[in-house]
GROMACS .gro file of C-alpha atoms in nm:
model
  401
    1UNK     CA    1   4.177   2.343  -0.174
    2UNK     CA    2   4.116   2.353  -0.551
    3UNK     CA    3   3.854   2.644  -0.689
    4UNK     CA    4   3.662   2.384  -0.927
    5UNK     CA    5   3.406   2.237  -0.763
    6UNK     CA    6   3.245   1.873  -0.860
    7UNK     CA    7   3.006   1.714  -0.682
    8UNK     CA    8   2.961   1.358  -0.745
    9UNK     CA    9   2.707   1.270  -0.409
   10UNK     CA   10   2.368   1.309  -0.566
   11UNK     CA   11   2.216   0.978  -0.403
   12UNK     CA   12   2.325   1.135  -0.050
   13UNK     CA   13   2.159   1.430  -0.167
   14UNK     CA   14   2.021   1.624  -0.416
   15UNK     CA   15   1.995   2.048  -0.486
   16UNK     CA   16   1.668   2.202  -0.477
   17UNK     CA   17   1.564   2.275  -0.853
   18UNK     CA   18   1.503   2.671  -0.929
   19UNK     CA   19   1.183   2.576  -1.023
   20UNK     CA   20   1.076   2.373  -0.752
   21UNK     CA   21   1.157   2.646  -0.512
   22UNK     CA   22   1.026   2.901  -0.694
   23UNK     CA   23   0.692   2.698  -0.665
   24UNK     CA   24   0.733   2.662  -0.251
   25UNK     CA   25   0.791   3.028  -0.174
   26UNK     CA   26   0.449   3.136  -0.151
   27UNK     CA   27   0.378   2.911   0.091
   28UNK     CA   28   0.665   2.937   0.325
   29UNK     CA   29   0.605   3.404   0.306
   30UNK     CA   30   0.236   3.432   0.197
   31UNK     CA   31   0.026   3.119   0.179
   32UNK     CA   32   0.129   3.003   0.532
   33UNK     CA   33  -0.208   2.919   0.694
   34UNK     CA   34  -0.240   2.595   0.907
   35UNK     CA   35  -0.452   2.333   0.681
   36UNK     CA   36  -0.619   2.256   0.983
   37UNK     CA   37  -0.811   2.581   0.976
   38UNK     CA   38  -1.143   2.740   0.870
   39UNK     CA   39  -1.012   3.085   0.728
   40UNK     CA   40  -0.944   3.113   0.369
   41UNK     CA   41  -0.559   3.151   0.373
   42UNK     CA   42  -0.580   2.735   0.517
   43UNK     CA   43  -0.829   2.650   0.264
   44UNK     CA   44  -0.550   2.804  -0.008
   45UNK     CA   45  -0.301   2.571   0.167
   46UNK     CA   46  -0.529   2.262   0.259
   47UNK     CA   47  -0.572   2.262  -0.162
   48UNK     CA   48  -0.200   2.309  -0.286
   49UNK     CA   49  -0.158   1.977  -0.054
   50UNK     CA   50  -0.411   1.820  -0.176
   51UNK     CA   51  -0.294   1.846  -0.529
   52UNK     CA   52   0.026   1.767  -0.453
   53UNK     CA   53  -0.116   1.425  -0.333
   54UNK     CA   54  -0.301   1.406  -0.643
   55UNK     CA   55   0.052   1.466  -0.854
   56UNK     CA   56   0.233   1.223  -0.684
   57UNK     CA   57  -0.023   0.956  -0.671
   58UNK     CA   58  -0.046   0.978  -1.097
   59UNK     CA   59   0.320   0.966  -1.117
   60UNK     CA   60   0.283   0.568  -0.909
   61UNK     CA   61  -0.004   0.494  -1.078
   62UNK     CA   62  -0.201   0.517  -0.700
   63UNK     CA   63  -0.508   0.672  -0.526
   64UNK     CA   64  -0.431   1.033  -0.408
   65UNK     CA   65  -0.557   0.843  -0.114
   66UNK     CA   66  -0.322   0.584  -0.051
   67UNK     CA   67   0.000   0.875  -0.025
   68UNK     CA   68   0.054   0.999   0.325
   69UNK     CA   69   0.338   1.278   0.360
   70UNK     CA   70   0.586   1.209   0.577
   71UNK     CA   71   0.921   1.366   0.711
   72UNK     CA   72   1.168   1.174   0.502
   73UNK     CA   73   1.229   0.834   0.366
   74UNK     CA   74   1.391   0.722   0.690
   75UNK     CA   75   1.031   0.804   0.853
   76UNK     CA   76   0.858   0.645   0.574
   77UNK     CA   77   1.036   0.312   0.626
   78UNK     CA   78   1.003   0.291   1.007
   79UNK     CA   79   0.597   0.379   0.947
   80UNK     CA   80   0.557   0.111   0.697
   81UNK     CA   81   0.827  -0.154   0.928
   82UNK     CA   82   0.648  -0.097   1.241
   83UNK     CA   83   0.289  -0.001   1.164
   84UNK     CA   84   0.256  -0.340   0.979
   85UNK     CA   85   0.437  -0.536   1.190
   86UNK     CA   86   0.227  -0.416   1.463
   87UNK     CA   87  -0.124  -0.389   1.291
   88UNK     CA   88  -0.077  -0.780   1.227
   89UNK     CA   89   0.143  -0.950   1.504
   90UNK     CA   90  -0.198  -1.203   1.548
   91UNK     CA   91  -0.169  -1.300   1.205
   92UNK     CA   92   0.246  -1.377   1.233
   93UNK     CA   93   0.531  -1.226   1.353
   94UNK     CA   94   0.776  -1.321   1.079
   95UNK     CA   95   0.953  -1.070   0.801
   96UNK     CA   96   1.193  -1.084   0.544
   97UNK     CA   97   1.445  -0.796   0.437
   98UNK     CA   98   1.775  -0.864   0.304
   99UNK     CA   99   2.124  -0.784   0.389
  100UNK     CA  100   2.169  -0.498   0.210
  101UNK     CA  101   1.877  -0.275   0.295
  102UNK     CA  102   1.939   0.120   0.406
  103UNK     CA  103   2.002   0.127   0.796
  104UNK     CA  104   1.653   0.304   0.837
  105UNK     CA  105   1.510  -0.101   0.750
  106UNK     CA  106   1.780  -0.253   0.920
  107UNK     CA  107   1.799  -0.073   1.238
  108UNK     CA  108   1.430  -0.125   1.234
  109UNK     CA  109   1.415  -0.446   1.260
  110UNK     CA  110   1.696  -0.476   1.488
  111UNK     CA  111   1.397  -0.304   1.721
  112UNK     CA  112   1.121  -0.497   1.576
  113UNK     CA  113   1.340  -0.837   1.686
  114UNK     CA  114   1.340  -0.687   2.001
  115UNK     CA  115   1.001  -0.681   2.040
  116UNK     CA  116   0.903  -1.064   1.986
  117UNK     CA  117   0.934  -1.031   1.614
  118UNK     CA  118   1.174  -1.260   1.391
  119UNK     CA  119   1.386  -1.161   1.093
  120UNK     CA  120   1.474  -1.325   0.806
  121UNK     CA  121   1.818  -1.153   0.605
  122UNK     CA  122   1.825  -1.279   0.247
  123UNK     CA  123   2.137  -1.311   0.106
  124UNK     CA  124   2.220  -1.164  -0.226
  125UNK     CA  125   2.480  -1.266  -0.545
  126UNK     CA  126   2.828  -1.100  -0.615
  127UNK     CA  127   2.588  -0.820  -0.790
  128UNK     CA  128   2.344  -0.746  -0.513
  129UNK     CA  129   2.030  -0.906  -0.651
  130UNK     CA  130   1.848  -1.157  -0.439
  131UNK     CA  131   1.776  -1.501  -0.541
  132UNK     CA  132   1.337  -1.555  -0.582
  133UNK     CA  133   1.353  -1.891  -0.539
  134UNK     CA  134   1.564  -1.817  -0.147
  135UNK     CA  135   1.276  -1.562  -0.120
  136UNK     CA  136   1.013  -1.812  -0.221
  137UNK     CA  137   1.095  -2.085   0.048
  138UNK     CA  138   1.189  -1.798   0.323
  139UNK     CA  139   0.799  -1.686   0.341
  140UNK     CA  140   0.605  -1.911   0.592
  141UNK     CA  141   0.247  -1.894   0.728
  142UNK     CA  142   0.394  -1.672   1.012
  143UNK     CA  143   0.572  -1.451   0.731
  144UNK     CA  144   0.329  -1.068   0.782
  145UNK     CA  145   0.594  -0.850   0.522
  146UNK     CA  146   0.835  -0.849   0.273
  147UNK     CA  147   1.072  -0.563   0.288
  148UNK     CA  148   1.308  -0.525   0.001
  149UNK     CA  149   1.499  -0.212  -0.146
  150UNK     CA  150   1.421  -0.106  -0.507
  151UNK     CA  151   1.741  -0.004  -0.556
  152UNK     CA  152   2.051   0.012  -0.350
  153UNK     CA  153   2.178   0.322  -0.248
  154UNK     CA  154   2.556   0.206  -0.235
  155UNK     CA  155   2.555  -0.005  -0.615
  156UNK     CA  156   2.322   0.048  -0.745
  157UNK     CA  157   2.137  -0.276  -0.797
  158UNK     CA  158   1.768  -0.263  -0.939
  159UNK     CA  159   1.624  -0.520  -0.822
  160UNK     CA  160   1.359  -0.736  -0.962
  161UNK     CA  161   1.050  -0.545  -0.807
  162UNK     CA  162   0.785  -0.711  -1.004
  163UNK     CA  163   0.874  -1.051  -0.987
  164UNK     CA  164   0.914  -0.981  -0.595
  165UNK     CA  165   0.566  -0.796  -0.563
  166UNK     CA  166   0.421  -1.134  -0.773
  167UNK     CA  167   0.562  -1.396  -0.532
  168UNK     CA  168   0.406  -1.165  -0.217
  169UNK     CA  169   0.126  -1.183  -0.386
  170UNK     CA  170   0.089  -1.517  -0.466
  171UNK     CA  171   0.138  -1.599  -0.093
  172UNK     CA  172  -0.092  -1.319   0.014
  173UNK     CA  173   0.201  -1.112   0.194
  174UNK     CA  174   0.221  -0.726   0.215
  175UNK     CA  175   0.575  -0.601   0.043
  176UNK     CA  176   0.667  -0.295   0.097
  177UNK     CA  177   0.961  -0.132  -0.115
  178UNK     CA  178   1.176   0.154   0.050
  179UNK     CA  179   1.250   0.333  -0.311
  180UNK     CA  180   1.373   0.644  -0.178
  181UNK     CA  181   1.662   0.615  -0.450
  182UNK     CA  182   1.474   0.469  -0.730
  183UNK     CA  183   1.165   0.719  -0.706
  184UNK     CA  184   1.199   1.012  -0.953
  185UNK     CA  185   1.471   0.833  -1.173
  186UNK     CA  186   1.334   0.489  -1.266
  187UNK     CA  187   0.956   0.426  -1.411
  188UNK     CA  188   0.732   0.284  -1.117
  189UNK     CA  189   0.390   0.168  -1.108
  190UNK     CA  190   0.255   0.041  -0.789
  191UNK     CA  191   0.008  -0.142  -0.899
  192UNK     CA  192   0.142  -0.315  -1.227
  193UNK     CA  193   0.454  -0.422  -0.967
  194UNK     CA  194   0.222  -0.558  -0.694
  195UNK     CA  195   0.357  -0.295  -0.417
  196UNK     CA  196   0.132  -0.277  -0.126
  197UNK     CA  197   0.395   0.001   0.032
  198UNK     CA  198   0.616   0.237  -0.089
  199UNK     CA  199   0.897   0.500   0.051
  200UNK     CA  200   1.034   0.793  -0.104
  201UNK     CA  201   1.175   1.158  -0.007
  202UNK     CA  202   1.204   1.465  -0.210
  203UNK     CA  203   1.580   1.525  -0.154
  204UNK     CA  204   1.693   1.246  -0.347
  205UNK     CA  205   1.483   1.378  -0.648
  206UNK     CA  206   1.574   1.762  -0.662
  207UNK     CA  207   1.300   1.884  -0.359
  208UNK     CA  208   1.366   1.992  -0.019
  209UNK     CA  209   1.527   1.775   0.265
  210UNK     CA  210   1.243   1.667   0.574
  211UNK     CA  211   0.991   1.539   0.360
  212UNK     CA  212   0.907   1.251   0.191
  213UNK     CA  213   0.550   1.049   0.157
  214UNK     CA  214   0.455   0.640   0.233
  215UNK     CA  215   0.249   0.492  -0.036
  216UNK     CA  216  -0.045   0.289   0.148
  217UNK     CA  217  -0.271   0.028  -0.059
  218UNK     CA  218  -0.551   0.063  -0.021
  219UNK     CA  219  -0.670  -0.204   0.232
  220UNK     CA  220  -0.375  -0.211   0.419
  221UNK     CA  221  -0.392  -0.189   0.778
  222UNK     CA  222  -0.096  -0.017   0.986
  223UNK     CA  223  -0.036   0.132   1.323
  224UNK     CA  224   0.012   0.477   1.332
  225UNK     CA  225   0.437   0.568   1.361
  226UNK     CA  226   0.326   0.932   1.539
  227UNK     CA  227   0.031   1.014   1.743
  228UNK     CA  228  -0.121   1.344   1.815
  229UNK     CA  229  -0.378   1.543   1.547
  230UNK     CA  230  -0.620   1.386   1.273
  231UNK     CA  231  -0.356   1.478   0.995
  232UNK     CA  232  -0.293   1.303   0.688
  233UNK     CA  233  -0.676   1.116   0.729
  234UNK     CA  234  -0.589   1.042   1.101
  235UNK     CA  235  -0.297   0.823   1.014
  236UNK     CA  236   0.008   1.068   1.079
  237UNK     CA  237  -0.037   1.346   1.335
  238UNK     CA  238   0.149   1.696   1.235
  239UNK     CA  239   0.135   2.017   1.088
  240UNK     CA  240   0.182   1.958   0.737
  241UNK     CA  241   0.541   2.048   0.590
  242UNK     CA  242   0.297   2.295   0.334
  243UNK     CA  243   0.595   2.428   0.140
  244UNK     CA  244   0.780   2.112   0.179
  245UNK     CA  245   0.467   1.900   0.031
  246UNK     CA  246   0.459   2.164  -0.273
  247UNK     CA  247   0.855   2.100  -0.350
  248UNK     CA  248   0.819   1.763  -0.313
  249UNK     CA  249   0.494   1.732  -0.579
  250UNK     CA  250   0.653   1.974  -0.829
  251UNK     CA  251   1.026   1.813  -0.775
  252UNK     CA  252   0.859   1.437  -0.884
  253UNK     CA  253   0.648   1.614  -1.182
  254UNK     CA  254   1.011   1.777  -1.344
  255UNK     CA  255   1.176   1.451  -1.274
  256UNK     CA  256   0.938   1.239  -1.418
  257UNK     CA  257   0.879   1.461  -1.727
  258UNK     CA  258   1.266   1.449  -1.770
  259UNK     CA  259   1.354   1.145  -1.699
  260UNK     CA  260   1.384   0.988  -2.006
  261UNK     CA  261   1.635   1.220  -2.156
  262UNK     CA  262   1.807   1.235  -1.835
  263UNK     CA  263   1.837   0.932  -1.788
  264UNK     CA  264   2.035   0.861  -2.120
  265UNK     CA  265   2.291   1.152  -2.027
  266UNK     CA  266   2.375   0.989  -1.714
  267UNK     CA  267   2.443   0.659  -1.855
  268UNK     CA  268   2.666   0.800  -2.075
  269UNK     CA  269   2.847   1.023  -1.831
  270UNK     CA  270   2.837   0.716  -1.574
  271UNK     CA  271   2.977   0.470  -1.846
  272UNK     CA  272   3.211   0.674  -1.981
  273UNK     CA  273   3.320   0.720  -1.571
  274UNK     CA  274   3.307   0.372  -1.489
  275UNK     CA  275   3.545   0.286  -1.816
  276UNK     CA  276   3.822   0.528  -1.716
  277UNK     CA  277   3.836   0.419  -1.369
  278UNK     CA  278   3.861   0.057  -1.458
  279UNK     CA  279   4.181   0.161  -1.641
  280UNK     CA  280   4.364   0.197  -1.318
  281UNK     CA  281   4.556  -0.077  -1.234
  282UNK     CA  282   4.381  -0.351  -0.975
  283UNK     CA  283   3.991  -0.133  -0.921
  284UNK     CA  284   3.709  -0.329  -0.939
  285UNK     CA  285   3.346  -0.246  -0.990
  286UNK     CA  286   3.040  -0.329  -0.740
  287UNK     CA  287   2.753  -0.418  -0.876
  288UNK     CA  288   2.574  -0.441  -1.210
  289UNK     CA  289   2.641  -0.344  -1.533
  290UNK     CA  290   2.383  -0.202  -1.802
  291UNK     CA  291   2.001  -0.122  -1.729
  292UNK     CA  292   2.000  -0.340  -1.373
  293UNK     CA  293   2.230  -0.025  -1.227
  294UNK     CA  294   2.073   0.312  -1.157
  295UNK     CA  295   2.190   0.578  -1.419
  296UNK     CA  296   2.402   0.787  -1.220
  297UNK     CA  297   2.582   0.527  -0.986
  298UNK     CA  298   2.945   0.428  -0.952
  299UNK     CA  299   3.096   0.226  -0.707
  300UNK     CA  300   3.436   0.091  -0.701
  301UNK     CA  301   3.713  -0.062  -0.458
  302UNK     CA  302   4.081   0.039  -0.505
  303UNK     CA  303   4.276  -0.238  -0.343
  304UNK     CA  304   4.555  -0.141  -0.112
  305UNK     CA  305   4.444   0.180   0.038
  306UNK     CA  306   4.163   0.349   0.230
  307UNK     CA  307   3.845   0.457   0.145
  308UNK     CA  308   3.892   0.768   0.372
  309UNK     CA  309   4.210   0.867   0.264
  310UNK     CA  310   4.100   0.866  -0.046
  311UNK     CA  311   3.820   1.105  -0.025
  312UNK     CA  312   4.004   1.373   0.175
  313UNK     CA  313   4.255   1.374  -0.141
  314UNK     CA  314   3.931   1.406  -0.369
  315UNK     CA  315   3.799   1.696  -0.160
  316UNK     CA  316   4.128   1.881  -0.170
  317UNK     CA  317   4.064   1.844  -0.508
  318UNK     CA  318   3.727   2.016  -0.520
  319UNK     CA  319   3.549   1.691  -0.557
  320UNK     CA  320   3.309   1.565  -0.330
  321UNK     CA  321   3.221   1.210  -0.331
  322UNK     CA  322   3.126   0.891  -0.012
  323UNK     CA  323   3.245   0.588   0.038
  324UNK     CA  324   2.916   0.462   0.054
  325UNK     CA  325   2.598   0.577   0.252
  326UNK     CA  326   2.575   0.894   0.331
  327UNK     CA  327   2.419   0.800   0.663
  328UNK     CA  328   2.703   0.546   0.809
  329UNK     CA  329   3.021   0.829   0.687
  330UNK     CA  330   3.076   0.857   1.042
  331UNK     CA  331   3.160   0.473   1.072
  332UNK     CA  332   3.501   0.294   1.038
  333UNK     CA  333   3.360  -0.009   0.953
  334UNK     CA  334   3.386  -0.129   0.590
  335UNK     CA  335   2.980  -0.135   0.412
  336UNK     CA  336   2.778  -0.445   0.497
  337UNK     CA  337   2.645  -0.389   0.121
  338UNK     CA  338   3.045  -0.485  -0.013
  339UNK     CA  339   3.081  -0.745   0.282
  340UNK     CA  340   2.727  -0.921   0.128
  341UNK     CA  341   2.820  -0.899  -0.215
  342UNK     CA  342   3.141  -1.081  -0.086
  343UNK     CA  343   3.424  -0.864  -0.099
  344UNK     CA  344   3.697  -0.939   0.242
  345UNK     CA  345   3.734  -0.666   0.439
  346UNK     CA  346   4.087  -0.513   0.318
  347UNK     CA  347   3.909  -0.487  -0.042
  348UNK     CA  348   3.573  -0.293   0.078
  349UNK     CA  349   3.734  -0.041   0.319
  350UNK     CA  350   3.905   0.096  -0.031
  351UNK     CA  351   3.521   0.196  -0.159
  352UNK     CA  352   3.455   0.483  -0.320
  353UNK     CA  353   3.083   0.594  -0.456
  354UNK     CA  354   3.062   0.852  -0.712
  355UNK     CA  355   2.703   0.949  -0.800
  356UNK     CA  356   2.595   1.134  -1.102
  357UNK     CA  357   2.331   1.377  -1.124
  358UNK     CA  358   2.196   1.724  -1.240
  359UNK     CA  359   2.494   1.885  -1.183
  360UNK     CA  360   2.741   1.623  -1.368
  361UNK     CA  361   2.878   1.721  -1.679
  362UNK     CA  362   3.124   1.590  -1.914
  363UNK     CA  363   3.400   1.797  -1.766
  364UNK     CA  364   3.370   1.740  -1.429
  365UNK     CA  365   3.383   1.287  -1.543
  366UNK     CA  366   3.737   1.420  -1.727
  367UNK     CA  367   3.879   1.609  -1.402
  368UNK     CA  368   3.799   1.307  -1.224
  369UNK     CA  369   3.962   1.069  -1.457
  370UNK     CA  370   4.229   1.329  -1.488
  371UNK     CA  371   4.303   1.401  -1.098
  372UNK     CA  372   4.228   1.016  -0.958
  373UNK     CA  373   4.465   0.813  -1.098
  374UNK     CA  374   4.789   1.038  -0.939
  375UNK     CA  375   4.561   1.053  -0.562
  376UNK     CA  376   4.553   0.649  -0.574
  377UNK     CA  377   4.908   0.575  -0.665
  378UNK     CA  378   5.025   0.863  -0.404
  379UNK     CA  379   4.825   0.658  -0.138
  380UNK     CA  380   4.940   0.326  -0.239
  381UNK     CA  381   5.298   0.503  -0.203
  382UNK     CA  382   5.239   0.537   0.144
  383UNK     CA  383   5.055   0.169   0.210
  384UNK     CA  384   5.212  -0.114   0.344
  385UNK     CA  385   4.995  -0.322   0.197
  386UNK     CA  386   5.084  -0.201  -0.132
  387UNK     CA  387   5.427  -0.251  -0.117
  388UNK     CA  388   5.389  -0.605  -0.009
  389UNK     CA  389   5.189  -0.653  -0.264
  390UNK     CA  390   5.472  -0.547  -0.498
  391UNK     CA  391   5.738  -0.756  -0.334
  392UNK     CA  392   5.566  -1.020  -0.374
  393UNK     CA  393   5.514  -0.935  -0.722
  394UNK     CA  394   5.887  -0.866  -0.779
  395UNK     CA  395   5.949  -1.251  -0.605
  396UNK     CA  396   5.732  -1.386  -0.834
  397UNK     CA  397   5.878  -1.219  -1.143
  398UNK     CA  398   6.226  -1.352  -1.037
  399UNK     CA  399   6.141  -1.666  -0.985
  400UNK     CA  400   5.921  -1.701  -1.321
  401UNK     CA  401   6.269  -1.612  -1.483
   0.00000   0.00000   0.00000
């Protein structure tokens, strides 16, 4: 195991900021009364929430009463999925998602088709990005939501949110956005991109895992996900997460306040990443180029070897990377994000997701450069695949001649 250390996972998860822990202490040794309560230590706690709901409803341009904490972005999503769907089954029963959502929408529907509801998976180009106009014809008078990823957590696709929000709108059908990657690293504005609901979680932005918040429009009308006490206005029941709220308020404040000039370091660092990789021999890049791909995301596919074997290598090199979500690492399968965009199966079991963050430096993009190019051709000494691949090549040479 190597003693340098680069970690290159930031959209699995992020660190918690100094800062932003500094800021949740109190409230985890000292300000730990229940919010539910009459005694002045919950009256200090029922008010640090309730500015944190005022912080992160300026940041999307909401009403601090249309954010409800939740316990992650996975809750989030199935809140949004099912409360909708079941708030409105006498109006329709139809939704559209895509192909490429996070398994926290897909799985969702998966139980929401269970239930009498129907699905509709939009397909998307060789870059990720769905086509409008296949969105456009797929809504029907049965059609309740439209649930479609800001950004993809595997290639970073951005995808275009506004235009989406504008055709819901048009038809008069809720969209809800699951932008747990996007929050806290791209500009958003609810309102001025016609979201009705919105997921995010604090891990993915520098704040503490378990907690995350559902934007709500005002007007819209969902079933409650968890029953039990009159939290969160009666609509999620729960002892608030107090210090978990606080480092997820003052987390999106830093992040939005930085963004800007974070936002150009990571390009660079991802650029400069994505440039050097390319260099070695048959690689190919998934997803976008330029300002349609989050900052700090790389994804590539080295033909002729596995995605697996390939990150055991990296980690005995000190570097921790994915081969794509960070909740599927368990599965053999290759992504259904690089078996959408088109890629055959041999290609997108050779993924490999590198994703840029705080931590990233210069240095660490130069080991990698440095260290990956030996790791692949090693494996592709020991694939079969490979070396038919080069007999073939050899055949081909000799017959040219």
């Amino acid at each position: 195991m190597s003693d340098k250390q680069v970690y290159l996972d930031h959209s699995a998860t992020t660190y918690i900021k100094p800062q932003v822990f500094d800021e949740m202490l109190p409230y985890l040794t000292t300000y730990y009364g229940n919010p539910s309560s009459i005694y002045t230590m919950s009256r200090i706690t029922e008010k640090a929430i309730d500015e944190s709901r005022e912080t992160v409803a300026q940041i999307l341009h909401a009403d601090k009463n249309e954010i409800f904490f939740t316990g992650g972005g996975s809750e989030a999503d199935n809140w949004a999925l099912k409360g909708v769907a079941f708030a409105n089954k006498h109006r329709g029963n139809h939704i559209i998602t895509t192909q490429i959502e996070h398994h926290a929408i897909l799985h969702t529907c998966q139980f929401l088709e269970k239930n009498g509801f129907e699905i509709t998976y939009l397909s998307v180009d060789s870059e990720g990005f769905i086509k409008l106009d296949e969105l456009r014809q797929a809504i029907t008078d049965k059609t309740i939501l439209v649930s479609i990823m800001f950004s993809n957590n595997e290639i970073g696709t951005i995808q275009p949110i506004k235009e989406i929000g504008a055709i819901c709108r048009e038809k008069k059908v809720l969209f809800h956005t699951d932008a747990v990657q996007a929050v806290g690293h791209v500009p958003i504005d609810v309102k001025a991109m016609n979201i009705d609901l919105l997921s995010l979680a604090a891990h993915k932005f520098y704040g503490p895992k378990g907690v995350g918040a559902l934007y709500i429009r005002k007007g819209v009308k969902l079933e409650n996900l968890i029953h039990g006490g009159g939290q969160e206005r009666g609509k999620r029941a729960g002892t608030e997460n107090i210090a978990g709220i606080i480092g997820l308020s003052k987390a999106l404040a830093l992040a939005t306040e930085e963004m800007t000039a974070e936002n150009k370091r990571l390009i660079f660092l991802r650029d400069k990443l994505i440039n050097g990789l390319l260099r070695i021999p048959h690689v190919r890049l998934n997803g976008p180029v330029g300002e349609k791909r989050m900052p700090g995301n790389v994804n590539v596919c080295f033909q002729f070897i596995e995605g697996e074997a390939l990150l055991l290598l990296l980690n005995s090199k000190g570097i921790s990377a994915s081969s794509g979500s960070a909740c599927t690492s368990g599965s053999l399968d290759p992504s259904h994000v690089l078996l959408a965009i088109g890629l055959p199966h041999e290609i997108a079991h050779g993924s490999l997701r590198l994703t840029l963050g705080g931590s990233s430096t210069e240095q660490d993009i130069d080991y990698v450069l440095q260290e990956l190019p030996s790791i692949v051709e090693r494996l592709r000494d020991m694939s079969p695949l490979w070396k038919n691949f080069t007999d073939e090549q050899l055949h081909a040479n000799k017959q040219a001649v």
